[in-house]
Every structure is written in structure tokens, then in C-alpha cells.
Amino acid sequence: MTVERQFDLPRRLVAESLGTAMLVATVVGSGIMARSLTSDGALALLCNTLPTGASLVVLITILGPISGAHFNPAVSLALTLSRRLSASDCTLYILAQLAGGIAGTMIAHLMFGLAPLALSTHGRTGAAQWFSEGVATFGLLAVILAGLRFERAAVSWLVGLYITAAYWFTASTSFANPAVAVARAFTDTYSGISPASLPGFIAAEFAGAGLALVLMTWLLQPQAEIQLLAVEARP
């Protein structure tokens, strides 16, 4: 998910916006479809989960070589802090992701004959929800960073499978993405989140990402590499 430098910034920004739009359209659209087909809560969640995990595998595979396929401000910021992405590019990535996410909500609504945007009334708040989002985003960043370190070609599958699982083991159903959270504030359907609930979710997501970056930076550095760096640093 690191940036391939042969693609210029405009192409990378379009890839980030397009990927985030398609991801959100999948999340929101599958939620609308699920609720139109069943009133069973567990089945509706399953119908929302599987398309999301599948779309992540596809989108990361096809857009990763262009932009790194972050689709997530927490991921972009973490990779900037680990010096894989410049600060100026990170700012533009985040703006592209936010714009793409809102466009994705509009796409989903229009496909199902709804108004393009509608503020959500679905409250998601409380310590358990916030903790869940921190755990979900921590796990996502840990998967990405470890995947980049050990099995780069498998990152798309690792992320898709992790998010599929996290939908079910977290109380928040694993948003794990500030851009997706913002986009979901503009849908009053199954996958929505009220604007009032956003600050707690977003703060928890960035906190989880930061903790994962600190821990994984230490965990993924072998002792031999640390010793070599120390030797090279001596005058």
C-alpha cells in the first residue's frame, strides 16, 4: 500500500477519491439492499459485511499500484509519520478521500432512488463504541504495517479479511476509517452514523492508528537491524 512514484500526484489523488467512493458506495448500498431484503439483524449485517470485505480486496489490488490504496485518513497519516508519504501529499490524500467518500454515499442513494444526501439520525456513541473503533483501527493499521513488512502482495486480502472479521467482533461494526465515518453521516439508512456521533468515532480511530504505529514500528524492527543502525550512527 505504499506509493508507486511513477504515477503523478493528480492520478494518485483520483485513485484515492475513486477508491474511497466505491468503498463507501459498497458499504451504504449493501446496507440499503440488506434492509430491503430482510428484517433479520444478523443476516442484514452479513449482507453488509461480505460485499465490503470483497470490495476492499478488489479496490486495493487494482488501485494500490497507483496511489497505495489508502482510502483512509488514518492510514495516510500513519504512513506519513513513518515517512512513506510526504506531509503535503497526505493533506491532499485526505481531502480526496473525504470528497470521494461523500460521493460514494450519493452514488449509493441514487442507485436506490433516494435523495443524494440525508443526515443520519442513527446515534452511535458511548465508551464501548469508541473503544471498539480504537480497537478496530488499531488492528487495521497493524495488519497493513505487518503486511507491508512481510507479505506485501497479500495486503489486499489481509485488509479485506480483517475488516470482514472486525464487522463481527467489534461493537461498532468496525468503521475504522474517518473518511468513511464522515461519508456515512450523510445517509439515514442502515449504515449511517449521526453527525453528533462523529467526533468520538474519529478521535478513537486516530488514537487506535497512532497506538498501532508506535507498537508496530518497534515490533517489526529486528534486533539485528537495530544493532546495525546503532553501529552506523557511531562517529
CSV table of C-alpha atoms in Angstrom, one decimal, residues 77-215:
chain,number,residue,atom,x,y,z
A,77,LEU,CA,-1.4,9.9,8.4
A,78,ALA,CA,0.3,6.8,9.8
A,79,LEU,CA,2.3,6.3,6.6
A,80,THR,CA,3.3,10.0,6.6
A,81,LEU,CA,4.6,9.7,10.2
A,82,SER,CA,6.5,6.6,9.1
A,83,ARG,CA,8.0,8.6,6.2
A,84,ARG,CA,6.3,6.6,3.4
A,85,LEU,CA,4.2,9.6,2.2
A,86,SER,CA,5.0,13.4,2.3
A,87,ALA,CA,3.0,15.7,4.5
A,88,SER,CA,1.8,17.8,1.6
A,89,ASP,CA,0.6,14.7,-0.3
A,90,CYS,CA,-1.0,13.4,2.9
A,91,THR,CA,-3.2,16.5,3.2
A,92,LEU,CA,-4.3,16.2,-0.4
A,93,TYR,CA,-4.9,12.4,0.0
A,94,ILE,CA,-7.2,13.1,3.0
A,95,LEU,CA,-9.2,15.8,1.1
A,96,ALA,CA,-9.5,13.4,-1.9
A,97,GLN,CA,-10.7,10.6,0.5
A,98,LEU,CA,-13.3,12.8,2.1
A,99,ALA,CA,-14.7,14.0,-1.2
A,100,GLY,CA,-14.7,10.5,-2.6
A,101,GLY,CA,-16.5,9.2,0.5
A,102,ILE,CA,-19.3,11.7,0.2
A,103,ALA,CA,-19.6,11.0,-3.5
A,104,GLY,CA,-19.9,7.3,-2.7
A,105,THR,CA,-22.9,8.0,-0.4
A,106,MET,CA,-24.5,9.9,-3.2
A,107,ILE,CA,-23.9,7.1,-5.7
A,108,ALA,CA,-25.5,4.6,-3.3
A,109,HIS,CA,-28.5,6.8,-2.7
A,110,LEU,CA,-29.1,7.5,-6.3
A,111,MET,CA,-28.9,3.8,-7.2
A,112,PHE,CA,-31.7,3.1,-4.8
A,113,GLY,CA,-33.8,6.1,-5.7
A,114,LEU,CA,-33.1,8.1,-2.6
A,115,ALA,CA,-32.2,11.8,-2.2
A,116,PRO,CA,-28.5,12.3,-2.9
A,117,LEU,CA,-27.7,13.1,0.7
A,118,ALA,CA,-29.6,12.9,4.0
A,119,LEU,CA,-28.1,13.5,7.5
A,120,SER,CA,-28.2,10.3,9.6
A,121,THR,CA,-30.2,10.1,12.8
A,122,HIS,CA,-28.5,6.8,13.8
A,123,GLY,CA,-26.7,7.6,17.1
A,124,ARG,CA,-23.6,5.6,17.8
A,125,THR,CA,-22.0,6.8,21.0
A,126,GLY,CA,-20.6,5.7,24.3
A,127,ALA,CA,-17.4,4.2,25.7
A,128,ALA,CA,-17.9,0.8,24.3
A,129,GLN,CA,-18.5,2.1,20.8
A,130,TRP,CA,-15.4,4.4,21.0
A,131,PHE,CA,-13.2,1.7,22.4
A,132,SER,CA,-14.4,-0.7,19.6
A,133,GLU,CA,-13.4,1.9,17.0
A,134,GLY,CA,-10.0,2.3,18.6
A,135,VAL,CA,-9.5,-1.5,18.6
A,136,ALA,CA,-10.8,-1.8,15.0
A,137,THR,CA,-8.4,0.9,13.7
A,138,PHE,CA,-5.5,-0.4,15.7
A,139,GLY,CA,-6.0,-3.8,14.2
A,140,LEU,CA,-6.3,-2.4,10.7
A,141,LEU,CA,-3.1,-0.5,10.9
A,142,ALA,CA,-1.3,-3.4,12.5
A,143,VAL,CA,-2.4,-5.6,9.6
A,144,ILE,CA,-1.3,-3.1,7.0
A,145,LEU,CA,2.1,-2.4,8.5
A,146,ALA,CA,2.9,-6.0,9.1
A,147,GLY,CA,1.6,-6.9,5.7
A,148,LEU,CA,3.9,-4.3,4.1
A,149,ARG,CA,6.8,-5.7,6.1
A,150,PHE,CA,6.4,-9.4,5.4
A,151,GLU,CA,3.8,-10.1,2.7
A,152,ARG,CA,3.2,-7.0,0.5
A,153,ALA,CA,1.5,-8.9,-2.3
A,154,ALA,CA,-1.1,-10.2,0.2
A,155,VAL,CA,-2.1,-6.8,1.7
A,156,SER,CA,-5.4,-6.5,-0.2
A,157,TRP,CA,-6.5,-9.9,1.1
A,158,LEU,CA,-5.3,-9.2,4.6
A,159,VAL,CA,-7.2,-6.0,4.8
A,160,GLY,CA,-10.4,-7.4,3.3
A,161,LEU,CA,-10.4,-10.4,5.6
A,162,TYR,CA,-9.6,-8.3,8.7
A,163,ILE,CA,-12.4,-5.9,8.0
A,164,THR,CA,-14.8,-8.8,7.3
A,165,ALA,CA,-13.9,-10.2,10.7
A,166,ALA,CA,-14.0,-6.9,12.5
A,167,TYR,CA,-17.5,-6.2,11.4
A,168,TRP,CA,-18.5,-9.0,13.7
A,169,PHE,CA,-16.1,-8.8,16.7
A,170,THR,CA,-16.4,-5.1,17.4
A,171,ALA,CA,-19.5,-3.4,18.9
A,172,SER,CA,-19.2,-0.5,16.4
A,173,THR,CA,-19.1,-2.8,13.3
A,174,SER,CA,-15.6,-1.5,12.6
A,175,PHE,CA,-15.8,1.8,10.7
A,176,ALA,CA,-12.0,2.1,11.2
A,177,ASN,CA,-11.9,5.0,8.8
A,178,PRO,CA,-12.5,8.7,9.4
A,179,ALA,CA,-13.4,9.4,5.7
A,180,VAL,CA,-15.9,6.5,5.7
A,181,ALA,CA,-17.4,7.7,9.0
A,182,VAL,CA,-17.9,11.2,7.6
A,183,ALA,CA,-19.5,9.8,4.5
A,184,ARG,CA,-21.8,7.6,6.5
A,185,ALA,CA,-23.1,10.7,8.4
A,186,PHE,CA,-24.8,11.7,5.1
A,187,THR,CA,-27.0,8.6,4.9
A,188,ASP,CA,-30.1,8.0,7.1
A,189,THR,CA,-30.0,4.3,6.1
A,190,TYR,CA,-28.8,1.1,7.8
A,191,SER,CA,-25.1,2.1,7.7
A,192,GLY,CA,-25.5,5.7,8.9
A,193,ILE,CA,-24.0,7.5,11.8
A,194,SER,CA,-25.3,10.7,13.2
A,195,PRO,CA,-23.1,13.8,12.8
A,196,ALA,CA,-23.2,14.2,16.6
A,197,SER,CA,-21.5,10.8,17.0
A,198,LEU,CA,-18.7,11.6,14.6
A,199,PRO,CA,-16.2,13.3,17.0
A,200,GLY,CA,-15.9,10.3,19.3
A,201,PHE,CA,-15.6,7.9,16.5
A,202,ILE,CA,-12.9,9.9,14.6
A,203,ALA,CA,-10.9,10.6,17.8
A,204,ALA,CA,-10.9,6.9,18.6
A,205,GLU,CA,-9.9,5.9,15.1
A,206,PHE,CA,-6.9,8.2,15.1
A,207,ALA,CA,-5.9,7.1,18.6
A,208,GLY,CA,-6.0,3.5,17.6
A,209,ALA,CA,-4.0,4.2,14.5
A,210,GLY,CA,-1.4,6.1,16.5
A,211,LEU,CA,-1.0,3.3,19.0
A,212,ALA,CA,-0.6,0.8,16.3
A,213,LEU,CA,2.0,2.8,14.6
A,214,VAL,CA,4.1,3.1,17.8
A,215,LEU,CA,3.8,-0.5,18.7
